[in-house]
PDB file of C-alpha atoms in Angstrom:
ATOM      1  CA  UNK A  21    -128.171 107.633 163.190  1.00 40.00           C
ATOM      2  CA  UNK A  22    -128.058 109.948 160.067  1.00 39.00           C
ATOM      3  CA  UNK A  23    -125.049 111.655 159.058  1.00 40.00           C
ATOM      4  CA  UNK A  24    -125.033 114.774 158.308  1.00 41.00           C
ATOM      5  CA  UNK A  25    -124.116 115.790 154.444  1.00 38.00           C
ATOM      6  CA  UNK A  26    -121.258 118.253 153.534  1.00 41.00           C
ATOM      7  CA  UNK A  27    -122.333 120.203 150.815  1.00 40.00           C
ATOM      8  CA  UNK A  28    -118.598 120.893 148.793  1.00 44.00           C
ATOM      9  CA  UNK A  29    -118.154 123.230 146.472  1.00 45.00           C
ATOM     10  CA  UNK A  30    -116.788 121.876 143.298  1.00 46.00           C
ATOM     11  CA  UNK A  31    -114.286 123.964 142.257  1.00 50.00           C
ATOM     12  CA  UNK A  32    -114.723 125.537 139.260  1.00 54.00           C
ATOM     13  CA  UNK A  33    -112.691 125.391 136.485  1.00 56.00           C
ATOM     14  CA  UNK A  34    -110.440 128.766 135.364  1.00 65.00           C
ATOM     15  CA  UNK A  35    -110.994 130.340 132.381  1.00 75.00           C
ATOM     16  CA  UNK A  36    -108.462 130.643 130.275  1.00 76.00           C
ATOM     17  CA  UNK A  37    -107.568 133.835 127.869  1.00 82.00           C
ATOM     18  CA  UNK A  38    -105.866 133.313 124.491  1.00 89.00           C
ATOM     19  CA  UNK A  39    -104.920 136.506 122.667  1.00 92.00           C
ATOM     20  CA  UNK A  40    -102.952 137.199 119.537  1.00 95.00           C
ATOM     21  CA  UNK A  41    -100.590 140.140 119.194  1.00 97.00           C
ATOM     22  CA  UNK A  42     -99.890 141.334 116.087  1.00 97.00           C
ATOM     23  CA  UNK A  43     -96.749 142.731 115.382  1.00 98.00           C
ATOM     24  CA  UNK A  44     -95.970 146.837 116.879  1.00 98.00           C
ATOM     25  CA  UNK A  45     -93.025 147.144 114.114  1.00 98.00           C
ATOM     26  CA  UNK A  46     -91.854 145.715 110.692  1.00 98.00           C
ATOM     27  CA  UNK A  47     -88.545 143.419 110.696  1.00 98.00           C
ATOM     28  CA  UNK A  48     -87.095 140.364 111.798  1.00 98.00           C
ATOM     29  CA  UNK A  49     -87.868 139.085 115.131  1.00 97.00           C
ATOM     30  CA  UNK A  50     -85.660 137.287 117.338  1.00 97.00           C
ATOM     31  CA  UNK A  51     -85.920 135.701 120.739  1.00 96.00           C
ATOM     32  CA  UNK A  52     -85.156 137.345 123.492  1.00 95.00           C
ATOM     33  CA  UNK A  53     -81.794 135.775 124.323  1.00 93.00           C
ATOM     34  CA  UNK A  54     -80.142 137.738 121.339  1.00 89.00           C
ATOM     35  CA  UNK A  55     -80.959 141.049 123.204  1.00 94.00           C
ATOM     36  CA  UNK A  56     -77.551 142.709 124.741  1.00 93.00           C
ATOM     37  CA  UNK A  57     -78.896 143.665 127.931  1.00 93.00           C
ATOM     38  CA  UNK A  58     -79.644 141.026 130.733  1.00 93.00           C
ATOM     39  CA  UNK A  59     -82.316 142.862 131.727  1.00 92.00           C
ATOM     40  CA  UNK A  60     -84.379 141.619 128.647  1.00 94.00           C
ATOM     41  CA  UNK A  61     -82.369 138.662 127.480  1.00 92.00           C
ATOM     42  CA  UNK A  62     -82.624 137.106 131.046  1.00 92.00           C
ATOM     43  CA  UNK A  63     -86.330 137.283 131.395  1.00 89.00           C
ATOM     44  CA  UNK A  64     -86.457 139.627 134.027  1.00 89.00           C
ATOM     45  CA  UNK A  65     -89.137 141.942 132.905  1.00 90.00           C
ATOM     46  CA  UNK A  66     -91.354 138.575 131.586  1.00 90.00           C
ATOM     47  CA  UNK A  67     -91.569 137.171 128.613  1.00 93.00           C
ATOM     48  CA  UNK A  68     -91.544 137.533 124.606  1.00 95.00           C
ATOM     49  CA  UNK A  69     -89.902 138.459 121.410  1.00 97.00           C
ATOM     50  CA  UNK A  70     -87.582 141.218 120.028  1.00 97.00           C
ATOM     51  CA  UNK A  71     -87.335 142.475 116.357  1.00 98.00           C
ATOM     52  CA  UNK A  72     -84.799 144.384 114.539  1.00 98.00           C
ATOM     53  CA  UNK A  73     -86.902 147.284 113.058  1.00 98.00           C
ATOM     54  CA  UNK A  74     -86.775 147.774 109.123  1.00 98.00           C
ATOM     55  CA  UNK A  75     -89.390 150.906 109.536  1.00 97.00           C
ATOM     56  CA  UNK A  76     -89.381 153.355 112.402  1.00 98.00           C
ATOM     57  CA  UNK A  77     -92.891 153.285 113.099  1.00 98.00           C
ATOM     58  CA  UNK A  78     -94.331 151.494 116.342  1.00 98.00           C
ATOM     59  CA  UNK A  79     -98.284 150.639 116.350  1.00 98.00           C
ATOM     60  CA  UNK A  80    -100.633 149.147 118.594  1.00 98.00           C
ATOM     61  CA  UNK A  81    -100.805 145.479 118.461  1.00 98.00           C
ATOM     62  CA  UNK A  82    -104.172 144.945 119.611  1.00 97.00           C
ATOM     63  CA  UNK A  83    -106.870 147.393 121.288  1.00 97.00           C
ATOM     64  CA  UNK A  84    -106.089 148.976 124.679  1.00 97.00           C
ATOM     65  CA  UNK A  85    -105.218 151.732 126.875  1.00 98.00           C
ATOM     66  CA  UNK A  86    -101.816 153.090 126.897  1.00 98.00           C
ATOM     67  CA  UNK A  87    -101.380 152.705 130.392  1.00 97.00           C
ATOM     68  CA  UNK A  88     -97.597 154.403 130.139  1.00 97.00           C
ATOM     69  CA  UNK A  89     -95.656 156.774 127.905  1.00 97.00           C
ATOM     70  CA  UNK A  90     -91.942 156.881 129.369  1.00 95.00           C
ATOM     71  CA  UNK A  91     -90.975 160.470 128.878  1.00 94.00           C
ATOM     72  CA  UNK A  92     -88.466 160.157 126.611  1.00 94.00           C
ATOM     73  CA  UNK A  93     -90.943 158.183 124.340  1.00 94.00           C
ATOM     74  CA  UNK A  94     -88.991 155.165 123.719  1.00 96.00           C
ATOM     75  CA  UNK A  95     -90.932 153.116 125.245  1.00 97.00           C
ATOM     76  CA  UNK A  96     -95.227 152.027 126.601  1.00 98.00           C
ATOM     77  CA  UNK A  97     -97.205 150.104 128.074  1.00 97.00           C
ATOM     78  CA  UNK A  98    -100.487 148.901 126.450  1.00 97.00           C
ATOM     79  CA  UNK A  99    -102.911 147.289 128.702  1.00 95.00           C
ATOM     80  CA  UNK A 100    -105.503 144.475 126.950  1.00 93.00           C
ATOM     81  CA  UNK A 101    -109.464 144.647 128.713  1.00 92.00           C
ATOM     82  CA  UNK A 102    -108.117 141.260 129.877  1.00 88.00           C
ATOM     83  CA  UNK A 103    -105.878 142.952 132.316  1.00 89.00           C
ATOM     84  CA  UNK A 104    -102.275 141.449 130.050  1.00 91.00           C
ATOM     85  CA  UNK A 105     -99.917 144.384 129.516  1.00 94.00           C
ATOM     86  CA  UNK A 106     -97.267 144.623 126.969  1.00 96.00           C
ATOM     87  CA  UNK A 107     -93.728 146.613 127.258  1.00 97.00           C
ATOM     88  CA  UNK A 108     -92.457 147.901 123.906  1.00 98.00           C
ATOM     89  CA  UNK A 109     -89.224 148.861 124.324  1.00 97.00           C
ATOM     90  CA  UNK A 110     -87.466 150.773 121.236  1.00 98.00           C
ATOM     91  CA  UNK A 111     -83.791 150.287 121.405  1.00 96.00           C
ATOM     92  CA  UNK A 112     -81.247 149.903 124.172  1.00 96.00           C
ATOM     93  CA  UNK A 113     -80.410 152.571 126.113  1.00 95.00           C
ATOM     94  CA  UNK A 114     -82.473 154.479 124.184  1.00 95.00           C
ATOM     95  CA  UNK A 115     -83.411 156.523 127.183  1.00 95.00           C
ATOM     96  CA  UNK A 116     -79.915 158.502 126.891  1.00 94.00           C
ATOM     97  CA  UNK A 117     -81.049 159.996 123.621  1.00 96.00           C
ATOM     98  CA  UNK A 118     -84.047 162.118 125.948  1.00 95.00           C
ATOM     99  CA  UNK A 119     -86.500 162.474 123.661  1.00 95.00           C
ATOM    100  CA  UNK A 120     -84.390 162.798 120.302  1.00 95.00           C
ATOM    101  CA  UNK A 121     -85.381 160.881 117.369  1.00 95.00           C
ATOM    102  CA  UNK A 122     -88.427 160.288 118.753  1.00 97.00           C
ATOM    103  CA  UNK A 123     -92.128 160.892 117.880  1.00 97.00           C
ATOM    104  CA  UNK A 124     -94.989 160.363 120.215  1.00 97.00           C
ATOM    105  CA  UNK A 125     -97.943 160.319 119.038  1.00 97.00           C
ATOM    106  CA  UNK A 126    -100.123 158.951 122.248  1.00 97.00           C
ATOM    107  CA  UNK A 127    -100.466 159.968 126.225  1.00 97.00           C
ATOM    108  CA  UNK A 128    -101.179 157.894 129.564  1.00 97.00           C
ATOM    109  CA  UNK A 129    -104.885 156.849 129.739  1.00 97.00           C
ATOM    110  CA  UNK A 130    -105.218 157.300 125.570  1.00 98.00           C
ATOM    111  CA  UNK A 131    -107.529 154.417 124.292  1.00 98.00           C
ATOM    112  CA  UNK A 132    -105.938 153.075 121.278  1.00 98.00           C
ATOM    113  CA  UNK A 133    -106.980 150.647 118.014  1.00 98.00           C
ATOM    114  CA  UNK A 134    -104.893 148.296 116.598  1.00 97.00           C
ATOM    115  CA  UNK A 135    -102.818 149.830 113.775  1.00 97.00           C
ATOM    116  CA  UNK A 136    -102.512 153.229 115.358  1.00 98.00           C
ATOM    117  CA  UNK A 137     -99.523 154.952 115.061  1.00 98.00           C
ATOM    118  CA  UNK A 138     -98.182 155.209 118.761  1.00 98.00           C
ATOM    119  CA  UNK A 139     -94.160 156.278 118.686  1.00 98.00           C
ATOM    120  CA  UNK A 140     -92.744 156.928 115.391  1.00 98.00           C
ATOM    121  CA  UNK A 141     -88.575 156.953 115.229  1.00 98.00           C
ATOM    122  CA  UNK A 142     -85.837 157.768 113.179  1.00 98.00           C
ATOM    123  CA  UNK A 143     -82.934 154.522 113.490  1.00 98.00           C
ATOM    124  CA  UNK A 144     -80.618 156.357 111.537  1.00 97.00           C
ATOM    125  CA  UNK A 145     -79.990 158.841 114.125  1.00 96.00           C
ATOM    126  CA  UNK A 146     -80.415 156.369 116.487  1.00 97.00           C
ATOM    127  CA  UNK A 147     -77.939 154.011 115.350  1.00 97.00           C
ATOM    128  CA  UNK A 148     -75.644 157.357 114.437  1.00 97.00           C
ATOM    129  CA  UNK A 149     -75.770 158.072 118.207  1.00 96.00           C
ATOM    130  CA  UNK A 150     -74.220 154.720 118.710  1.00 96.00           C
ATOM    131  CA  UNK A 151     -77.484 152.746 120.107  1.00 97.00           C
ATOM    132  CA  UNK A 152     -78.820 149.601 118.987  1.00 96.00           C
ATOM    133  CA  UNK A 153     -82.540 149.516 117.612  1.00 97.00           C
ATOM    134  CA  UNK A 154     -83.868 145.946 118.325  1.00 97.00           C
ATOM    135  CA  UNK A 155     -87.303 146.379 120.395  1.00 98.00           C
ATOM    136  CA  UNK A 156     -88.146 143.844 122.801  1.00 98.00           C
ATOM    137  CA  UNK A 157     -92.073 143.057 123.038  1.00 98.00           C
ATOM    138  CA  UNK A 158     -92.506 141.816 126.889  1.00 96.00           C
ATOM    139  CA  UNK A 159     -95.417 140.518 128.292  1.00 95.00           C
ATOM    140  CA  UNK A 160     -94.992 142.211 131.596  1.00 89.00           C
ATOM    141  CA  UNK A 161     -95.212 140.734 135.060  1.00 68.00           C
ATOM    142  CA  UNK A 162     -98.542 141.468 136.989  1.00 64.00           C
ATOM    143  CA  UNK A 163     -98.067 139.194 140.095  1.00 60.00           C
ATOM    144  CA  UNK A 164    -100.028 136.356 138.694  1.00 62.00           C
ATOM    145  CA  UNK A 165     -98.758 133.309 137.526  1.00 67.00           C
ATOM    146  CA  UNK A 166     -96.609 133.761 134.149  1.00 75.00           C
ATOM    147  CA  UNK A 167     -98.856 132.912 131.270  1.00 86.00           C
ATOM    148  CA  UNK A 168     -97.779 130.542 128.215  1.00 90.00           C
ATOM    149  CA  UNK A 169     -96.549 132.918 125.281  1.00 92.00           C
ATOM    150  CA  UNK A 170     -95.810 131.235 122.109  1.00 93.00           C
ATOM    151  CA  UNK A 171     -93.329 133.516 119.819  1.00 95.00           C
ATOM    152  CA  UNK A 172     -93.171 133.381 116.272  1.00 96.00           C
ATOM    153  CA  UNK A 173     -89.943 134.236 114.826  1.00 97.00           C
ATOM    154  CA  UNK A 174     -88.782 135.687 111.245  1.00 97.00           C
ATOM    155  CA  UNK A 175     -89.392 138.494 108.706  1.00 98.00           C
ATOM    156  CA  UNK A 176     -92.960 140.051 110.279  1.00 98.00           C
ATOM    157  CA  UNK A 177     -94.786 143.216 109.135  1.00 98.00           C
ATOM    158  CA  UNK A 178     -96.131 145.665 111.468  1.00 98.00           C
ATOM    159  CA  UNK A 179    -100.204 145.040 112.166  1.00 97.00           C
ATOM    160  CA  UNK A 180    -100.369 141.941 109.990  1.00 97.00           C
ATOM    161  CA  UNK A 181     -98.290 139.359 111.206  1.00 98.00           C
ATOM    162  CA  UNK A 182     -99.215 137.400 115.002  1.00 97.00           C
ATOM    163  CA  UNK A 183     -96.025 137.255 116.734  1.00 97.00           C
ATOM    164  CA  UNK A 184     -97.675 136.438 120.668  1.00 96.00           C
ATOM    165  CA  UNK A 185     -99.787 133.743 121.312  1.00 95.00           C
ATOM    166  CA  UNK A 186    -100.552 134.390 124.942  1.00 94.00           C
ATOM    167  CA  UNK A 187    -102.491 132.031 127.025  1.00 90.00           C
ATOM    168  CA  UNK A 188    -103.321 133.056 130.522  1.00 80.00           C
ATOM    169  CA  UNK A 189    -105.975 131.919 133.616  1.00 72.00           C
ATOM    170  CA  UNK A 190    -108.144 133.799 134.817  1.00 62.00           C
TER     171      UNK A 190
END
């Protein structure tokens, strides 16, 4: 008697995605933990870095699509053409301030190039108005498995300096 073959498939192996993100502001970044809200420092949202802003002028770290602008423009959501999407997130409680001492210079859908100016902001009235300026950079949460991020912390300048060194499967 023969026996019959099985023809398995060998399972193929994932690809994995490594991307760099450069800097969205100038100053010193800090890990996460040093952020005063739990929200952030707690890993809720997913993981990365925060800096202190010297300049209030927040770029694109790498090219995307601005897949949010909250309305109060303190705060987007850039989405890679790998699918990763980044929260930058200027200041805490920010969103009180409604707008004020902030500069948008992007909407929903926009395709943007590293470098480009998206939010611009003033911290000295937002520190006057008695909020904090440190920005957290999140890689968000998209359902999938959490990818490695490697942070790089210390004095960085906006659109020059790597502070992400995401690794993800795909």
């Amino acid at each position: 008697m023969f026996s019959k073959w099985k023809s398995k498939k060998e399972a193929q192996p994932s690809k994995i995605t490594v991307l760099e993100i450069l800097a969205p502001v100038s100053g010193q970044a800090v890990s996460l933990t040093g952020v005063p809200d739990e929200t952030f420092s707690g890993g809720h949202m997913g993981q990365g870095i925060a800096i202190e802003p010297s300049e209030g002028k927040l770029i694109a770290p790498f090219d995307g699509k601005i897949a949010h602008v909250v309305k109060s423009s303190h705060a987007v959501i850039i989405e890679h053409s790998s699918g990763l999407q980044l929260l930058l997130h200027i200041g805490m409680d920010t969103v009180s301030l409604k707008g004020s001492g902030f500069i948008s210079h992007i909407a929903s859908g926009d395709e943007v190039k590293a470098g480009q100016t998206l939010i611009e902001f003033d911290i000295a009235s937002i520190q006057a108005a008695g909020y904090q300026t440190i920005t957290p950079v999140i890689v968000t949460r998209n359902g999938e498995a959490d990818p490695e991020v490697v942070c790089r912390y210390g004095s960085v300048t906006a659109g020059k300096d790597i502070i992400l060194t995401v690794a993800s499967r795909q």
